[in-house]
PDB file of C-alpha atoms in Angstrom:
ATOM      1  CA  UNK A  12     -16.016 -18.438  30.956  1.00 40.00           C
ATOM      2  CA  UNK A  13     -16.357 -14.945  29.776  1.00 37.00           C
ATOM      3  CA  UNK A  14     -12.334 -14.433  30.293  1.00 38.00           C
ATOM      4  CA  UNK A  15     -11.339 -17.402  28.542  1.00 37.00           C
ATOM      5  CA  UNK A  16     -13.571 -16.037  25.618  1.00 37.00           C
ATOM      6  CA  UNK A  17     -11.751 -13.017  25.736  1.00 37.00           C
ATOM      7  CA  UNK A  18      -8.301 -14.502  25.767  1.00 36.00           C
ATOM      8  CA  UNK A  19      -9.054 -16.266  22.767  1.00 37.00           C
ATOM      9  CA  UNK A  20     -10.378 -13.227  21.094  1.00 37.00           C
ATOM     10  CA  UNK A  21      -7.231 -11.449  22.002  1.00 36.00           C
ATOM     11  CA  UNK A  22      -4.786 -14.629  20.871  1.00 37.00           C
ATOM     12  CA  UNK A  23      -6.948 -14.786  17.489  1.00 37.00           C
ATOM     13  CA  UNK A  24      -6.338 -11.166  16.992  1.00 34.00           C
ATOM     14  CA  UNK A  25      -2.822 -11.246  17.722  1.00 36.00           C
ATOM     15  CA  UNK A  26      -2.271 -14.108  15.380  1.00 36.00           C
ATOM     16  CA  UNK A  27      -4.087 -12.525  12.485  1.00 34.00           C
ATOM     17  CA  UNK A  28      -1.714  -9.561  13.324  1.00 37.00           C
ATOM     18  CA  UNK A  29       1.128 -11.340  13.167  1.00 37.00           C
ATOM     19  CA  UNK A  30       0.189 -13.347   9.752  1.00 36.00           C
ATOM     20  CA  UNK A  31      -0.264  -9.913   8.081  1.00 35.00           C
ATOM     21  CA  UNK A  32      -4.363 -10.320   7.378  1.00 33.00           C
ATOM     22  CA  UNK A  33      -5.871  -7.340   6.697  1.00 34.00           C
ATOM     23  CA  UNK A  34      -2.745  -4.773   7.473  1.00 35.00           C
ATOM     24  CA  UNK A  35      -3.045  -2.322   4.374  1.00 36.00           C
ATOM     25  CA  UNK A  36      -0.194   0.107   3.404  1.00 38.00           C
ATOM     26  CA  UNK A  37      -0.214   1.759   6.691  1.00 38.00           C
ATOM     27  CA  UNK A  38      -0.982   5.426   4.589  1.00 41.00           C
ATOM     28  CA  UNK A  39      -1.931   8.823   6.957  1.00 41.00           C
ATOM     29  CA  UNK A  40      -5.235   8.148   5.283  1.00 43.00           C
ATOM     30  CA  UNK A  41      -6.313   4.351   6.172  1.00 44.00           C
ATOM     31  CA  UNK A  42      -8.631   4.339   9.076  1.00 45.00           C
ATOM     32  CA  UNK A  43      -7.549   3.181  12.197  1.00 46.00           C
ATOM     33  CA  UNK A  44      -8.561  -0.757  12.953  1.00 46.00           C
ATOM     34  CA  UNK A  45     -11.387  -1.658  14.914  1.00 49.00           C
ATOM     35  CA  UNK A  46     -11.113  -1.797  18.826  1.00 49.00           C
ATOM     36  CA  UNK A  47      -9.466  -4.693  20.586  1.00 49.00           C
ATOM     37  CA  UNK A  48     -11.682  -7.611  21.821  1.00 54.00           C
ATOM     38  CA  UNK A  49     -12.525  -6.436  25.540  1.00 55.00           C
ATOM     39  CA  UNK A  50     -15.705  -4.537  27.964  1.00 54.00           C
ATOM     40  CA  UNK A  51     -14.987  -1.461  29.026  1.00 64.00           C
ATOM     41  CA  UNK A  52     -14.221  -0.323  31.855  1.00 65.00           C
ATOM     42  CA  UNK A  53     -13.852  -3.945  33.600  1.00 69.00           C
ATOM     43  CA  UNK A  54     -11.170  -3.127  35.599  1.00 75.00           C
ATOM     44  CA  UNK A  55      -6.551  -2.933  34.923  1.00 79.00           C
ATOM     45  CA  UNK A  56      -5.789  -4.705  31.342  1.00 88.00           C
ATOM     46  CA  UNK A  57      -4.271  -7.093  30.745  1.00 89.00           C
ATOM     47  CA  UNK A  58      -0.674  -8.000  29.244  1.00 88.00           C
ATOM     48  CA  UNK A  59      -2.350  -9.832  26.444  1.00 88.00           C
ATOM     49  CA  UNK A  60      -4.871  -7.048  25.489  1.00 91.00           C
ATOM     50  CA  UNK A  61      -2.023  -4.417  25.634  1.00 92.00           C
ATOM     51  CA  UNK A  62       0.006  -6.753  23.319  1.00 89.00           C
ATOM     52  CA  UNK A  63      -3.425  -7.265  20.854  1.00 91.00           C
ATOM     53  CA  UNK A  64      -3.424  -3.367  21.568  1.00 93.00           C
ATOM     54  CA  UNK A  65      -0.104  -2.773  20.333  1.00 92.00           C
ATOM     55  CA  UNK A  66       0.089  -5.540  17.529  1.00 91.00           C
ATOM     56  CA  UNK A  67      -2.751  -4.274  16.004  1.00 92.00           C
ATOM     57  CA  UNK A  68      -1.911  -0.652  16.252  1.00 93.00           C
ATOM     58  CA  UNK A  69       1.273  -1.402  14.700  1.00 92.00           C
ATOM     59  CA  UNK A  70      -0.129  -2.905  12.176  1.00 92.00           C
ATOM     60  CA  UNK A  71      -2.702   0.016  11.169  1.00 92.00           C
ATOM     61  CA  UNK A  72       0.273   1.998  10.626  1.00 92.00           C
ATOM     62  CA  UNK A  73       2.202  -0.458   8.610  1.00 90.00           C
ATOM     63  CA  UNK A  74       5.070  -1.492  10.902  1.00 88.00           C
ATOM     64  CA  UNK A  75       5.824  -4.591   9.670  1.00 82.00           C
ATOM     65  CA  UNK A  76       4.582  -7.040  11.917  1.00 69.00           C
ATOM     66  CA  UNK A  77       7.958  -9.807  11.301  1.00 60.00           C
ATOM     67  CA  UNK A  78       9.905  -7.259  12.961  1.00 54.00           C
ATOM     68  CA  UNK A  79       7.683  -7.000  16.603  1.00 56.00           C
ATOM     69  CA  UNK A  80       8.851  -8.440  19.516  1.00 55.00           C
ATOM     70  CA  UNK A  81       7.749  -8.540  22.329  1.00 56.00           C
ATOM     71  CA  UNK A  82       9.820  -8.334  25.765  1.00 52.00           C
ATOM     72  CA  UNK A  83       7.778  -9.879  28.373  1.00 49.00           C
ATOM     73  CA  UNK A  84       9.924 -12.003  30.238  1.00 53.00           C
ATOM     74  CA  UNK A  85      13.372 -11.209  31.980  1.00 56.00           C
ATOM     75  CA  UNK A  86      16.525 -13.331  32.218  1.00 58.00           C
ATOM     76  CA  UNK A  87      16.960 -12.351  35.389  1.00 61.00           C
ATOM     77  CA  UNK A  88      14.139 -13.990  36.971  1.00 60.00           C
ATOM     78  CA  UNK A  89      12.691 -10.721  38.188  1.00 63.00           C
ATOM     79  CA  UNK A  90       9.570 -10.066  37.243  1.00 66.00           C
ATOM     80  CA  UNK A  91       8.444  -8.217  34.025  1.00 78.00           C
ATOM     81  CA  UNK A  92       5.568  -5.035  33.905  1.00 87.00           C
ATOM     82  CA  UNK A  93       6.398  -4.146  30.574  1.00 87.00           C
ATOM     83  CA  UNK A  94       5.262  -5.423  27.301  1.00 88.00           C
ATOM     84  CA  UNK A  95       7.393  -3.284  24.203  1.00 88.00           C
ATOM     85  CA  UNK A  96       7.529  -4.247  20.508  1.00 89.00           C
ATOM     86  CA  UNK A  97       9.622  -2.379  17.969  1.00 89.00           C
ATOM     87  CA  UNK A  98       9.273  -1.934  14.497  1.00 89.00           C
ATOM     88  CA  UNK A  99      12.018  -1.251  12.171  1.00 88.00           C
ATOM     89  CA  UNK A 100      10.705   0.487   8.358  1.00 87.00           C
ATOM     90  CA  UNK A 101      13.160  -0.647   4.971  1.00 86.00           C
ATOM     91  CA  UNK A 102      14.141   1.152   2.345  1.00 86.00           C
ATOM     92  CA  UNK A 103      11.114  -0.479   0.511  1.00 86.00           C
ATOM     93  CA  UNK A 104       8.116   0.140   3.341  1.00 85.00           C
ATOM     94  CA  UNK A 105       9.867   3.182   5.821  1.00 88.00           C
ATOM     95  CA  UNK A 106       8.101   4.331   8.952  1.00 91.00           C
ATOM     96  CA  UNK A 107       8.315   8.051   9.633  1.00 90.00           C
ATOM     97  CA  UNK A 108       6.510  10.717  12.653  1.00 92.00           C
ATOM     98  CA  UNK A 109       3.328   9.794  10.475  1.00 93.00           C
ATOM     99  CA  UNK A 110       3.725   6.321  10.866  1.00 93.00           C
ATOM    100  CA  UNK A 111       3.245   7.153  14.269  1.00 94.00           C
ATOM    101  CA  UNK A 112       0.264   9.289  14.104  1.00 94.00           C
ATOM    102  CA  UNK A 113      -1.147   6.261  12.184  1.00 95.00           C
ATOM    103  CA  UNK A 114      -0.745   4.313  15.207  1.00 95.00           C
ATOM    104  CA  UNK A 115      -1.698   6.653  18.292  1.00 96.00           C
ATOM    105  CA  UNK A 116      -4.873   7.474  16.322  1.00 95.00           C
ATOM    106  CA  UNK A 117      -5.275   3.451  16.374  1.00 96.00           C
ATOM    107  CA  UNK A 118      -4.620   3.010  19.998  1.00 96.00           C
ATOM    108  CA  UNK A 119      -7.265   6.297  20.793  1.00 95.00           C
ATOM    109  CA  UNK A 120      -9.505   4.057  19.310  1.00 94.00           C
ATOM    110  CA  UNK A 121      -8.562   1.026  21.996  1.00 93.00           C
ATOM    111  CA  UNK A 122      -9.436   3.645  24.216  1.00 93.00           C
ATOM    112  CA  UNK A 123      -5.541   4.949  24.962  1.00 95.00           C
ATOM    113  CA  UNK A 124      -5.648   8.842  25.620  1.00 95.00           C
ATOM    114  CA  UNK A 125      -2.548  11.090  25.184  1.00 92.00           C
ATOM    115  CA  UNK A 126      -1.229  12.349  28.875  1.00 87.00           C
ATOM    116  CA  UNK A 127       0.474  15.004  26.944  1.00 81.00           C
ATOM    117  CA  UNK A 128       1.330  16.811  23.711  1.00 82.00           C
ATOM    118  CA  UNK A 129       3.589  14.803  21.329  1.00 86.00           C
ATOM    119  CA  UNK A 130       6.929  15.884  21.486  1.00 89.00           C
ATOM    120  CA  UNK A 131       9.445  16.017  18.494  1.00 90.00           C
ATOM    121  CA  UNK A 132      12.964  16.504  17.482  1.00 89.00           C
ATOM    122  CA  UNK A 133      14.113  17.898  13.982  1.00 87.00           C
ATOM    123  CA  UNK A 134      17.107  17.866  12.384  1.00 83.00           C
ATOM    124  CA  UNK A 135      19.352  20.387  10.479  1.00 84.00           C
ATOM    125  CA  UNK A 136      16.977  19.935   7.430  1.00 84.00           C
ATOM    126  CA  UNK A 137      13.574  20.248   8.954  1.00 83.00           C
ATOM    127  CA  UNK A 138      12.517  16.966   8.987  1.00 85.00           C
ATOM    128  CA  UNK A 139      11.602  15.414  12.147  1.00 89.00           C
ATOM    129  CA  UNK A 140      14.173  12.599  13.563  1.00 87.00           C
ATOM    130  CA  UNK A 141      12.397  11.917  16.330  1.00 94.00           C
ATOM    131  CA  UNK A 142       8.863  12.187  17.859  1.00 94.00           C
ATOM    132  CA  UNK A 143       7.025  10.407  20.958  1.00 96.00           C
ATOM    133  CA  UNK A 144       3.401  10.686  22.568  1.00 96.00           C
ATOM    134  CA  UNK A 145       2.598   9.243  25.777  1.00 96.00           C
ATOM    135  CA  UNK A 146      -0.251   7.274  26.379  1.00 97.00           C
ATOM    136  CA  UNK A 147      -2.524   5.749  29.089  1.00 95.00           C
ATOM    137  CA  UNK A 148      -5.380   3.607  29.581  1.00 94.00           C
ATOM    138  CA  UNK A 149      -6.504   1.511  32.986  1.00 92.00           C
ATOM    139  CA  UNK A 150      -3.378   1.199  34.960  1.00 92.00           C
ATOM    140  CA  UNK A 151      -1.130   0.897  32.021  1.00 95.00           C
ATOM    141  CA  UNK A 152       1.217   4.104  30.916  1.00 95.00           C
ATOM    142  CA  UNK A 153       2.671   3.769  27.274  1.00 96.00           C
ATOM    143  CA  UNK A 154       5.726   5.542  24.964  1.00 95.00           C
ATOM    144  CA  UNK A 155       5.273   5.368  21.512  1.00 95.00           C
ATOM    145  CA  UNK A 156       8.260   6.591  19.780  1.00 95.00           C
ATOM    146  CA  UNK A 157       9.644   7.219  16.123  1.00 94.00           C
ATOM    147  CA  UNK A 158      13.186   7.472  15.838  1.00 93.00           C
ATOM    148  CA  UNK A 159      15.001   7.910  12.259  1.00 90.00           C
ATOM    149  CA  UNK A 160      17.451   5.055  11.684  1.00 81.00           C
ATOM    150  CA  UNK A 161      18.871   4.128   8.457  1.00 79.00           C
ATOM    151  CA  UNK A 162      16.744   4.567   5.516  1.00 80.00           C
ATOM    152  CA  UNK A 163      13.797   3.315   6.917  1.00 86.00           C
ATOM    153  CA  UNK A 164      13.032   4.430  10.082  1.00 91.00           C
ATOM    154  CA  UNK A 165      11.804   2.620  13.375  1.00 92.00           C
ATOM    155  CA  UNK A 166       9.007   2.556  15.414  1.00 93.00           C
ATOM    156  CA  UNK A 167       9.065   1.531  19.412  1.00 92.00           C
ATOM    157  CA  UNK A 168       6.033   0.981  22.030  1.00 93.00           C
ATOM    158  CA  UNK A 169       6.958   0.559  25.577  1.00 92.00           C
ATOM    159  CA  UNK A 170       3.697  -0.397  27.873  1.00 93.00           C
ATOM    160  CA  UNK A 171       4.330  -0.845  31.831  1.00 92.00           C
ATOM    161  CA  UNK A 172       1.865  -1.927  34.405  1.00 92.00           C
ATOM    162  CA  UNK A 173       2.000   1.071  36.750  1.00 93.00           C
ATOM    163  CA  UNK A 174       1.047  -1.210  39.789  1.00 91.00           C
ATOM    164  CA  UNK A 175       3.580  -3.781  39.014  1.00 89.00           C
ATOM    165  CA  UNK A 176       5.845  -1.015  38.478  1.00 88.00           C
ATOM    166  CA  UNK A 177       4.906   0.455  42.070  1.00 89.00           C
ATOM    167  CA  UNK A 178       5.300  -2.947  43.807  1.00 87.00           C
ATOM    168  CA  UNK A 179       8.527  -4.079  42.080  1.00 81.00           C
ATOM    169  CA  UNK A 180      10.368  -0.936  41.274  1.00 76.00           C
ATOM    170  CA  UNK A 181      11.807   0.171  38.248  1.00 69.00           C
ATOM    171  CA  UNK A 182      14.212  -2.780  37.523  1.00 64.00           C
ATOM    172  CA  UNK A 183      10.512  -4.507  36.566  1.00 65.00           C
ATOM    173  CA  UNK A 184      10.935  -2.939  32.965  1.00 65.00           C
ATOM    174  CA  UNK A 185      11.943  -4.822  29.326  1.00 61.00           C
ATOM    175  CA  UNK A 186      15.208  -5.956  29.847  1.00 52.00           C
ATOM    176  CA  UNK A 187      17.323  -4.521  26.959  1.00 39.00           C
TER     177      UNK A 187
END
């Protein structure tokens, strides 16, 4: 009973995500939302909270939520231990490295720590073109990465299931 609470929780927060509710102007000041629907430490997430995880941490920093999608499922039957979503900024709303910050600092507060230092590229004029922090929590390993494209920038999370992963080898990932 408890899990199908949950689940609902999550698909509630998800939808509310995706509808735009409450997502401000994703500024380096706005606090970080509050933590996804779930116990701690009750054991390996789920792909739905990571999703909920990820849709709301996107939204925190302002990626605009009509451009996630989410890769769960494979064409080629096999199965998928990945759930990814990217982002892509405009001229009008860009994403840039602290877009990103915007969003790790969400997902530390779904309980996501950094298993090392963010690493960044720069280009010829100092400003960074690319930037990525990688992140665990309960099973699950996670990229988050900035990337400069175009005028407004874009914004990628890749989650995989590190058992799943284990078990079905690295073919298991998005498809793409």
């Amino acid at each position: 009973m408890c899990r199908k609470i949950w689940t609902a929780a999550a698909a509630a927060v998800i939808a509310l995500g995706a509808a735009g509710c409450g997502a401000g102007a994703g500024g380096a000041g706005e606090a970080a939302a509050p933590a996804s629907p779930r116990p701690e430490g009750t054991g390996p997430l789920t792909k739905e909270v990571v999703r909920a995880d990820i849709g709301d941490s996107a939204a925190a920093a302002g990626v605009p939520a009509s451009a996630l999608e989410y890769a769960p499922n494979r064409a080629d039957g096999q199965p998928s231990c990945a759930v990814s979503a990217k982002g892509f900024g405009s001229k009008s709303a860009s994403l840039d490295a602290t877009s990103l910050d915007v969003a790790v600092r969400a997902l530390g507060a779904r309980e996501w720590r950094q298993s090392q230092g963010r690493t960044e590229r720069k280009g010829k004029d100092g400003s960074i073109g690319e930037a990525r922090v990688l992140l665990t929590q309960r099973g699950w390993s996670m990229v988050a990465e900035y990337r400069y494209f175009g005028e407004g920038g874009v914004i990628t999370f890749t989650a995989f299931d590190d058992a799943c992963m284990k078990q079905n080898g690295s073919g298991a990932g998005p498809a793409g």
